[in-house]
Amino acid sequence: AGRRRTTSGEGRERQAASGAAIPDRRAPLVADWVPRRERLPRPSDPGPAAPPPPPPPMEKMSRVTTALGGSTLTGRTMHCHLDAPANAISVCRDAAQVVVAGRSIFKIYSIEEEQFVEKLNLRVGRKPSLNLSCADVVWHQMDENLLATAATNGVVVTWNLGRPSRNKQDQLFTEHKRTVNKVCFHPTEAHVLLSGSQDGFMKCFDLRRKDSVSTFSGEAEKWSIHQRLLGPLRGCPLYPLGLLVEGQSESVRDVQFSIRDYFTFASTFENGNVQLWDIRRPDRCERMFTAHNGPVFCCDWHPEDRGWLATGGRDKMVKVWDMTTHRAKEMHCVQTIASVARVKWRPECRHHLATCSMMVDHNIYVWDVRRPFVPAAMFEEHRDVTTGIAWRHPHDPSFLLSGSKDSSLCQHLFRDASQPVERANPEGLCYGLFGDLAFAAKESLVAAESGRKPYPGDRRHPMFFKRKLDPAEPFAGLASSALSVFETEPGGGSMGWFVDTAERYALTGRPLAELCDHNAKVARELGRNQVAQTWTMLRIIYCSPGLVPSANLNHSVGKGSSCGLPLMNSFNLKDMAPGLGSETRLDRNKGDTRSDTALLDSSATLITNEDNEETEGSDVPTDYLLGDAEGEEDELYLLDPEHAHPEEPEYVLPQEAFPLRHEIVDTPPGPEHLQDKADSPHVSGSEADATSLAPMDSSFSLLSVSHALYDSRLPPDFFSTLVCDMLRFYAEQGDVQMAVSVLIVLGERVRKDIDEQTQEHWYTSYIDLLQRFRLWNVSNEVVKLSTSRAISCLNQASTTLHVNCSHCKRPMSSRGWVCDRCHRCASMCAVCHHVVKGLFVWCQGCSHGGHLQHIMKWLEGSSHCPAGCGHLCEYS
Amino acid sequence: MVSVINTVDTSHEDMIHDAQMDYYGTRLATCSSDRSVKIFDVRNGGQILIADLRGHEGPVWQVAWAHPMYGNILASCSYDRKVIIWKEENGTWEKTHEHSGHDSSVNSVCWSPHDYGLILACGSSDGAISLLTYTGEGQWEVKKINNAHAIGCNAVSWAPAVVPGSLIDQPSGQKPNYIKKFASGGCDNLIKLWKEEEDGQWKEEQKLEAHSDWVRDVAWAPSIGLPTSTIASCSQDGRVFIWTCDDASGNTWSPKLLHKFNDVVWHVSWSITANILAVSGGDNKVTLWKESVDGQWVCISDVNKGQGSVSASVTEGQQNEQ
């Protein structure tokens, strides 16, 4: 059976080759099948018996062809113009010719390597016959000379290319009453043709006879049901038998012989049903099930013997059914974009099928049924609806032919197809608000990776979810994704610190030094040493100006100050701060708290400053002496930066650092900056904590005073450019929080050096961030504390005050003083009876009011409403 | 540096193409080839499915959250040529609008900064970019930029809202004059910047050329504390560029190659403060990049596949992070 297929006489050879399995040609083959119930064919029938259904002869045939046709299909993606729209195409078994049929076209083209060449026009004769208006065409897969067409007028025509005359028409069957949608040859029988029509009938023809040998009705099942139902009702006059039997037949959209079962064919109907028939039994179908919602336009048996049937319907779905089980079982369901007009399994690719649509969508798709959402390949050549698709060779998966309403015939190469899957983005990535990363990736890759690198027990490599895969299915590039959320550590963009910082920072209400200390502490506790250091330096700069900090500041800021920078020493000192702090605080409280409290104002440093001056004589007289020597030391520091290094404790004496005298306002200008007065007494103490490098002895306060004396030499202004640069640096690093916080805390000290617009930008950015983190309170505080008018007005923007007229109690719509409803002046002063044009105060209880002064005066004398309404007014 | 805190069981039946967290970082929206969009509550490491949105007829490529001041709104775009806008009303998610003005797959959606109102930019394989503007009462106005990118547009990203001049100069009560801009990347290997003219028409302002293959993603950096504009782009050619524009007119953009990867780079995503860029490539790897003090971009970590293995790669000249 392994001959080279070439000649036209090959059909004979083939039949000889498989003759053992094929009934004798002379015997009335179809008659054997003929549906006489009492005469089912027996394997022992005379002549070469009809083969038992399994194993089907086709099986053998296809293998032969495999062996035969393994070699040479060459070609490229190409198309040719047809004269008219095509309705259907069919390929000759030699894979070298294709027939195109349409309402006004019926031609055979040969498929050359570079082009299509018209071989034969089968539309002959002067006047076009309706018989030639083809809805479908099929080329026999065993006989190269045999074709059949289905005409829109219901005629089924067979064509014999071997006829010598120009007119190749062979037989004409005019049995259908309406359009024949589909014709189908038996895969192994040369003379058996099946047709399915709009009139609801399927007919089986023996090409050696003049008419059909059997007729199958789509309504057969229903009919038999009715009969059964009617059994007990026979006598009832209300149910005449005839009416019920002649119900409207459902139109047949497709018929396909099974490849697996010799006698079986499937048919699909407009009502969504699929029927399975035994060709020997036209009275009733073997099986029927509803496959689709709406018409089932097409079906195709799987080319391998698996009993799989693919059906496509108007519901845009392609379903794959396993017909071998007792009940048809839906194996796969592919959802396409448009209604499915044709479906064809792709040769040699078990899970692939090609579809085209009958409207809207002109593309041809190849789907992997295991991946039902994305087409594996897509052919986009056609400009109008694709009407016919056919794989060029039953064992070659790469050539697809198609005909279209755009009057073109195409050969598509799978290689050239666009592959949406390949184009599709396989990953999703998103930076979350908290710096967490959501990352979705193709799981196949992920799984492979995780298998390679097991890290048991590591917190960083927790179990993660994998979809269970069907072990039976090879996992070949089919997609599923793993979605993980990662948290990143601070350097990686995690924003956990942001929330903590925002909530814990103190921006106002305390002296500058304390704010800086507090914020430094917060930062350090969150592990943000650089920020902590910055706060400390700010404190040093603005609360204890001197050379030491300036050296450090220059150093760290200039370098971009990542971490572990020179001020490390001050950290060490910080560690001992608590002890130190309490000590000094005690000291202070003993010594001079009394006078402090008397002098308390918003400036804590001022207090301490004064405190020192006042008490120097009595408490620490040495201060003054040191102060005298100040000039020289200052010079020394300036000249020799080495001396300024904090490692040398004798030079590092920042505590009790008093800023310039004129720096009276220390806390930022916030409305409540006076509220925390009570906290102030210990301020000087904690200031000392923060930066003290001095040993805890009596020289402590002594040294501190000496610094107070430097400050006039190096005003904080000296640093403001640096500080501004630093703020910009932080802002650029994405830490706008730091920029804004420092801006608020330092207030006027730096504000003038940064242009308004930048400040505004920082504020808006920070406020926006705070709101994203739902830190409404912090956000409001920042808005309130901001000095930029554009920002601070944000708090007033979304509050509306509705005013009612005090006479008629209706809403005041206009902006004037006169109510448009009662035409009286709404804002009359209850005391002087004039219109209040300025500040209007009114009682929320009775809504009477007037000029502020008048009302205040009035209330001194009486607590009743001046309007005389008798209300006991309350003004708060 | 990076560890998995949560692996979300999405139950998507096919590949996930996008995952986006909402404004407050509490919800995660995913979309997949299986045509569905899902929303999860991921607060405190949880993963509660809130909604499973069905309505697309093809793979859903991208989702985008609108600013919460307009309510809970999510936009999704799909291979089925449609853009669907979903809205949560009384706890249930419903389709509120469907835009089918494209002739081919819609690949990218992005909401404008909230200051402009609700505007959605959609980039499609038909080469056009459409802009949907909510005009109230369920109505959306459509503007279309045809032939924005030959062959197709793959990504759109809005510029942060920046007001020319100080807010103070704005007459009070009047909406500030925002200059609306966005960037798009396409199959013509170009990144284009678009600007809304005074007459409301969108005009190509810049063409950024550096990639040698399809541009897969563009991300305009959020403007946190930075006066400069920064755009990250990645491409089929494996390269990631950082584009910066320092001048006020916004016309001079200079590219800086962040890295050349061996495979397609699919996504770039800025951290909220715009100082770290996450890059995901065809090798299923996420890397985090940060600009060092000397202006070089250095890789600060790898997020390896779905499992969070970490290789803190030390590139040359890289400074240790804190």
CSV table of C-alpha atoms in Angstrom, one decimal, chain A residues 316 334-337 360-361 363 365 367 371-375 378 420-443 445-446 449-450 452-455 459-465 467 477-495 497-498 527-530 559-560 562-563 728-729 731-736 756-757 760-762 764-766 768-769 771-774 776 788-791, chain B residues 1-26 28-30 32-35 40 42-43 54 56-59 61-62 67 79-81 104-105 114 125 151 161-169 214 216 223-227 236 264-288 290-293 300-301 303-310 319-322:
chain,number,residue,atom,x,y,z
A,316,LYS,CA,-19.6,32.3,18.9
A,334,VAL,CA,-13.5,27.8,22.6
A,335,GLN,CA,-15.0,31.2,22.6
A,336,THR,CA,-14.4,33.1,19.5
A,337,ILE,CA,-15.2,36.7,18.7
A,360,VAL,CA,-18.2,40.9,11.2
A,361,ASP,CA,-14.9,39.2,11.5
A,363,ASN,CA,-10.0,36.7,10.0
A,365,TYR,CA,-8.2,31.8,13.5
A,367,TRP,CA,-7.2,27.7,18.2
A,371,ARG,CA,-6.4,27.4,25.4
A,372,PRO,CA,-9.8,28.6,24.6
A,373,PHE,CA,-9.5,32.3,25.0
A,374,VAL,CA,-6.6,33.4,22.7
A,375,PRO,CA,-6.2,32.2,19.2
A,378,MET,CA,-4.6,34.4,13.0
A,420,PRO,CA,-1.7,36.9,19.3
A,421,VAL,CA,-0.4,34.7,22.0
A,422,GLU,CA,3.1,35.7,21.2
A,423,ARG,CA,2.2,39.3,21.1
A,424,ALA,CA,0.3,39.2,24.3
A,425,ASN,CA,1.9,40.5,27.3
A,426,PRO,CA,2.7,37.6,29.6
A,427,GLU,CA,3.4,39.7,32.6
A,428,GLY,CA,1.8,42.2,34.8
A,429,LEU,CA,3.7,44.5,37.1
A,430,CYS,CA,2.5,47.2,39.4
A,431,TYR,CA,4.1,49.2,42.1
A,432,GLY,CA,1.7,49.4,44.9
A,433,LEU,CA,1.2,52.3,47.2
A,434,PHE,CA,3.2,50.8,50.0
A,435,GLY,CA,6.1,49.9,47.8
A,436,ASP,CA,4.8,46.4,47.3
A,437,LEU,CA,5.1,45.0,43.9
A,438,ALA,CA,2.4,42.9,42.3
A,439,PHE,CA,3.8,40.7,39.7
A,440,ALA,CA,2.0,38.3,37.6
A,441,ALA,CA,4.0,36.0,35.4
A,442,LYS,CA,3.5,33.0,33.3
A,443,GLU,CA,3.4,30.1,35.6
A,445,LEU,CA,8.3,29.5,33.8
A,446,VAL,CA,7.7,30.2,37.4
A,449,GLU,CA,12.3,28.1,38.3
A,450,SER,CA,10.9,27.2,41.6
A,452,ARG,CA,15.3,24.5,40.4
A,453,LYS,CA,15.8,26.5,43.4
A,454,PRO,CA,14.3,25.1,46.5
A,455,TYR,CA,14.9,27.2,49.6
A,459,ARG,CA,10.9,33.2,54.9
A,460,ARG,CA,11.7,34.8,51.7
A,461,HIS,CA,10.6,31.8,49.7
A,462,PRO,CA,7.2,30.9,51.0
A,463,MET,CA,4.9,28.5,49.4
A,464,PHE,CA,3.1,29.9,46.6
A,465,PHE,CA,0.1,28.9,44.8
A,467,ARG,CA,-2.7,25.9,39.7
A,477,GLY,CA,3.1,26.5,26.6
A,478,LEU,CA,-0.5,26.7,27.8
A,479,ALA,CA,-0.9,29.6,30.0
A,480,SER,CA,-1.7,30.3,33.5
A,481,SER,CA,-0.1,32.9,35.6
A,482,ALA,CA,1.1,33.1,39.1
A,483,LEU,CA,0.4,36.4,40.8
A,484,SER,CA,2.5,37.3,43.7
A,485,VAL,CA,2.7,40.4,45.8
A,486,PHE,CA,6.1,41.2,47.0
A,487,GLU,CA,7.1,43.6,49.8
A,488,THR,CA,10.2,45.5,49.4
A,489,GLU,CA,12.4,46.8,52.1
A,490,PRO,CA,12.9,50.5,52.5
A,491,GLY,CA,15.6,50.8,49.9
A,492,GLY,CA,13.4,49.0,47.5
A,493,GLY,CA,10.6,51.5,47.7
A,494,SER,CA,8.7,50.2,50.6
A,495,MET,CA,6.6,52.9,52.1
A,497,TRP,CA,8.3,54.1,57.0
A,498,PHE,CA,6.3,56.9,55.3
A,527,GLY,CA,16.1,52.8,60.8
A,528,ARG,CA,16.5,55.8,58.7
A,529,ASN,CA,19.8,57.0,60.0
A,530,GLN,CA,20.5,59.5,57.4
A,559,LYS,CA,28.8,63.9,49.5
A,560,GLY,CA,25.2,63.1,49.2
A,562,SER,CA,24.3,58.1,52.2
A,563,CYS,CA,25.0,56.7,55.6
A,728,ARG,CA,16.2,69.5,47.3
A,729,PHE,CA,18.3,66.5,47.6
A,731,ALA,CA,12.9,65.8,47.4
A,732,GLU,CA,14.8,64.4,44.4
A,733,GLN,CA,15.3,61.2,46.2
A,734,GLY,CA,11.5,60.9,46.5
A,735,ASP,CA,11.5,61.8,50.2
A,736,VAL,CA,9.3,64.9,49.8
A,756,GLU,CA,7.6,79.6,46.2
A,757,GLN,CA,6.8,77.3,43.4
A,760,GLU,CA,4.2,74.6,46.6
A,761,HIS,CA,5.1,71.6,44.6
A,762,TRP,CA,6.6,69.9,47.6
A,764,THR,CA,1.1,69.4,47.0
A,765,SER,CA,3.1,66.3,46.5
A,766,TYR,CA,3.3,65.5,50.1
A,768,ASP,CA,-1.3,64.1,47.8
A,769,LEU,CA,0.8,61.3,49.2
A,771,GLN,CA,-4.1,61.5,51.3
A,772,ARG,CA,-3.3,58.3,49.4
A,773,PHE,CA,-2.2,56.8,52.6
A,774,ARG,CA,-5.4,58.1,54.1
A,776,TRP,CA,-6.1,62.8,56.6
A,788,SER,CA,2.0,79.0,51.0
A,789,ARG,CA,-1.3,80.7,50.4
A,790,ALA,CA,-2.2,78.3,47.6
A,791,ILE,CA,-1.8,75.4,50.0
B,1,MET,CA,15.4,43.2,49.7
B,2,VAL,CA,12.3,41.7,48.4
B,3,SER,CA,10.1,39.0,49.7
B,4,VAL,CA,6.8,37.6,48.8
B,5,ILE,CA,4.1,38.7,51.2
B,6,ASN,CA,1.2,37.4,49.3
B,7,THR,CA,0.5,35.0,46.5
B,8,VAL,CA,-2.8,35.7,45.1
B,9,ASP,CA,-4.9,32.7,44.0
B,10,THR,CA,-6.6,34.4,41.1
B,11,SER,CA,-8.3,31.4,39.6
B,12,HIS,CA,-7.8,32.9,36.3
B,13,GLU,CA,-8.1,30.3,33.7
B,14,ASP,CA,-5.4,31.7,31.4
B,15,MET,CA,-2.5,34.0,31.5
B,16,ILE,CA,-2.7,37.2,33.5
B,17,HIS,CA,-1.8,40.2,31.5
B,18,ASP,CA,-2.0,43.0,34.0
B,19,ALA,CA,-2.3,43.6,37.7
B,20,GLN,CA,-3.0,47.0,39.1
B,21,MET,CA,-3.3,48.2,42.6
B,22,ASP,CA,-5.8,51.0,43.4
B,23,TYR,CA,-5.0,54.4,44.7
B,24,TYR,CA,-5.0,53.4,48.3
B,25,GLY,CA,-3.1,50.2,47.7
B,26,THR,CA,-5.9,48.0,49.1
B,28,LEU,CA,-5.7,44.6,43.3
B,29,ALA,CA,-7.3,44.3,39.9
B,30,THR,CA,-6.2,41.6,37.5
B,32,SER,CA,-6.5,37.7,31.9
B,33,SER,CA,-6.8,36.0,28.6
B,34,ASP,CA,-9.8,34.2,30.0
B,35,ARG,CA,-11.7,37.4,29.4
B,40,PHE,CA,-9.2,41.4,45.1
B,42,VAL,CA,-5.4,42.5,49.4
B,43,ARG,CA,-5.4,44.4,52.7
B,54,ARG,CA,-17.3,39.5,32.7
B,56,HIS,CA,-15.1,41.2,27.3
B,57,GLU,CA,-15.1,38.8,24.5
B,58,GLY,CA,-11.4,38.5,24.2
B,59,PRO,CA,-8.3,38.5,26.3
B,61,TRP,CA,-4.9,43.3,28.2
B,62,GLN,CA,-4.9,46.0,30.8
B,67,HIS,CA,-8.8,58.3,41.1
B,79,TYR,CA,-8.5,42.2,22.3
B,80,ASP,CA,-12.2,42.3,21.4
B,81,ARG,CA,-11.6,46.0,20.5
B,104,SER,CA,-8.5,46.5,16.5
B,105,SER,CA,-7.3,45.2,19.8
B,114,HIS,CA,-7.6,63.5,38.7
B,125,SER,CA,-3.5,48.1,17.6
B,151,ILE,CA,0.9,49.4,13.1
B,161,ALA,CA,-0.6,67.4,36.5
B,162,VAL,CA,1.7,70.3,36.6
B,163,VAL,CA,0.4,73.8,36.6
B,164,PRO,CA,2.5,76.3,34.7
B,165,GLY,CA,3.5,79.0,37.2
B,166,SER,CA,2.5,79.1,40.8
B,167,LEU,CA,-0.9,78.1,42.0
B,168,ILE,CA,-1.0,81.6,43.6
B,169,ASP,CA,-1.2,83.2,40.2
B,214,TRP,CA,8.4,47.8,19.4
B,216,ARG,CA,6.1,47.8,25.0
B,223,SER,CA,6.1,64.2,40.0
B,224,ILE,CA,7.0,63.9,43.7
B,225,GLY,CA,9.3,66.7,44.6
B,226,LEU,CA,10.9,66.8,41.2
B,227,PRO,CA,10.7,69.7,38.9
B,236,GLN,CA,11.0,44.4,22.5
B,264,VAL,CA,11.8,41.5,25.7
B,265,VAL,CA,11.1,44.0,28.5
B,266,TRP,CA,7.4,44.1,29.1
B,267,HIS,CA,6.8,46.6,31.8
B,268,VAL,CA,8.2,49.5,33.6
B,269,SER,CA,6.6,50.8,36.8
B,270,TRP,CA,7.6,53.7,39.0
B,271,SER,CA,7.4,53.6,42.7
B,272,ILE,CA,5.1,56.0,44.3
B,273,THR,CA,7.8,58.5,45.0
B,274,ALA,CA,9.3,58.0,41.5
B,275,ASN,CA,12.8,57.2,42.8
B,276,ILE,CA,12.7,53.5,42.0
B,277,LEU,CA,11.8,51.8,38.8
B,278,ALA,CA,10.6,48.3,38.6
B,279,VAL,CA,11.3,46.5,35.3
B,280,SER,CA,9.9,43.2,34.3
B,281,GLY,CA,11.3,41.3,31.4
B,282,GLY,CA,10.7,38.2,29.2
B,283,ASP,CA,12.8,36.1,31.6
B,284,ASN,CA,10.0,36.6,34.1
B,285,LYS,CA,12.3,38.6,36.3
B,286,VAL,CA,11.6,41.9,38.1
B,287,THR,CA,14.5,44.1,38.8
B,288,LEU,CA,14.4,47.3,40.8
B,290,LYS,CA,17.5,53.4,41.4
B,291,GLU,CA,19.5,56.3,40.3
B,292,SER,CA,22.7,56.7,42.2
B,293,VAL,CA,24.1,60.0,43.3
B,300,ILE,CA,19.2,47.3,43.6
B,301,SER,CA,17.5,43.9,43.6
B,303,VAL,CA,12.6,39.7,42.2
B,304,ASN,CA,13.0,36.3,40.7
B,305,LYS,CA,9.9,34.9,39.1
B,306,GLY,CA,6.9,34.3,41.2
B,307,GLN,CA,9.0,33.1,44.1
B,308,GLY,CA,10.9,36.0,45.4
B,309,SER,CA,14.4,34.7,45.4
B,310,VAL,CA,16.7,37.5,45.8
B,319,GLN,CA,26.8,52.3,46.2
B,320,ASN,CA,25.4,50.3,49.0
B,321,GLU,CA,22.0,51.2,50.0
B,322,GLN,CA,21.8,52.5,53.5
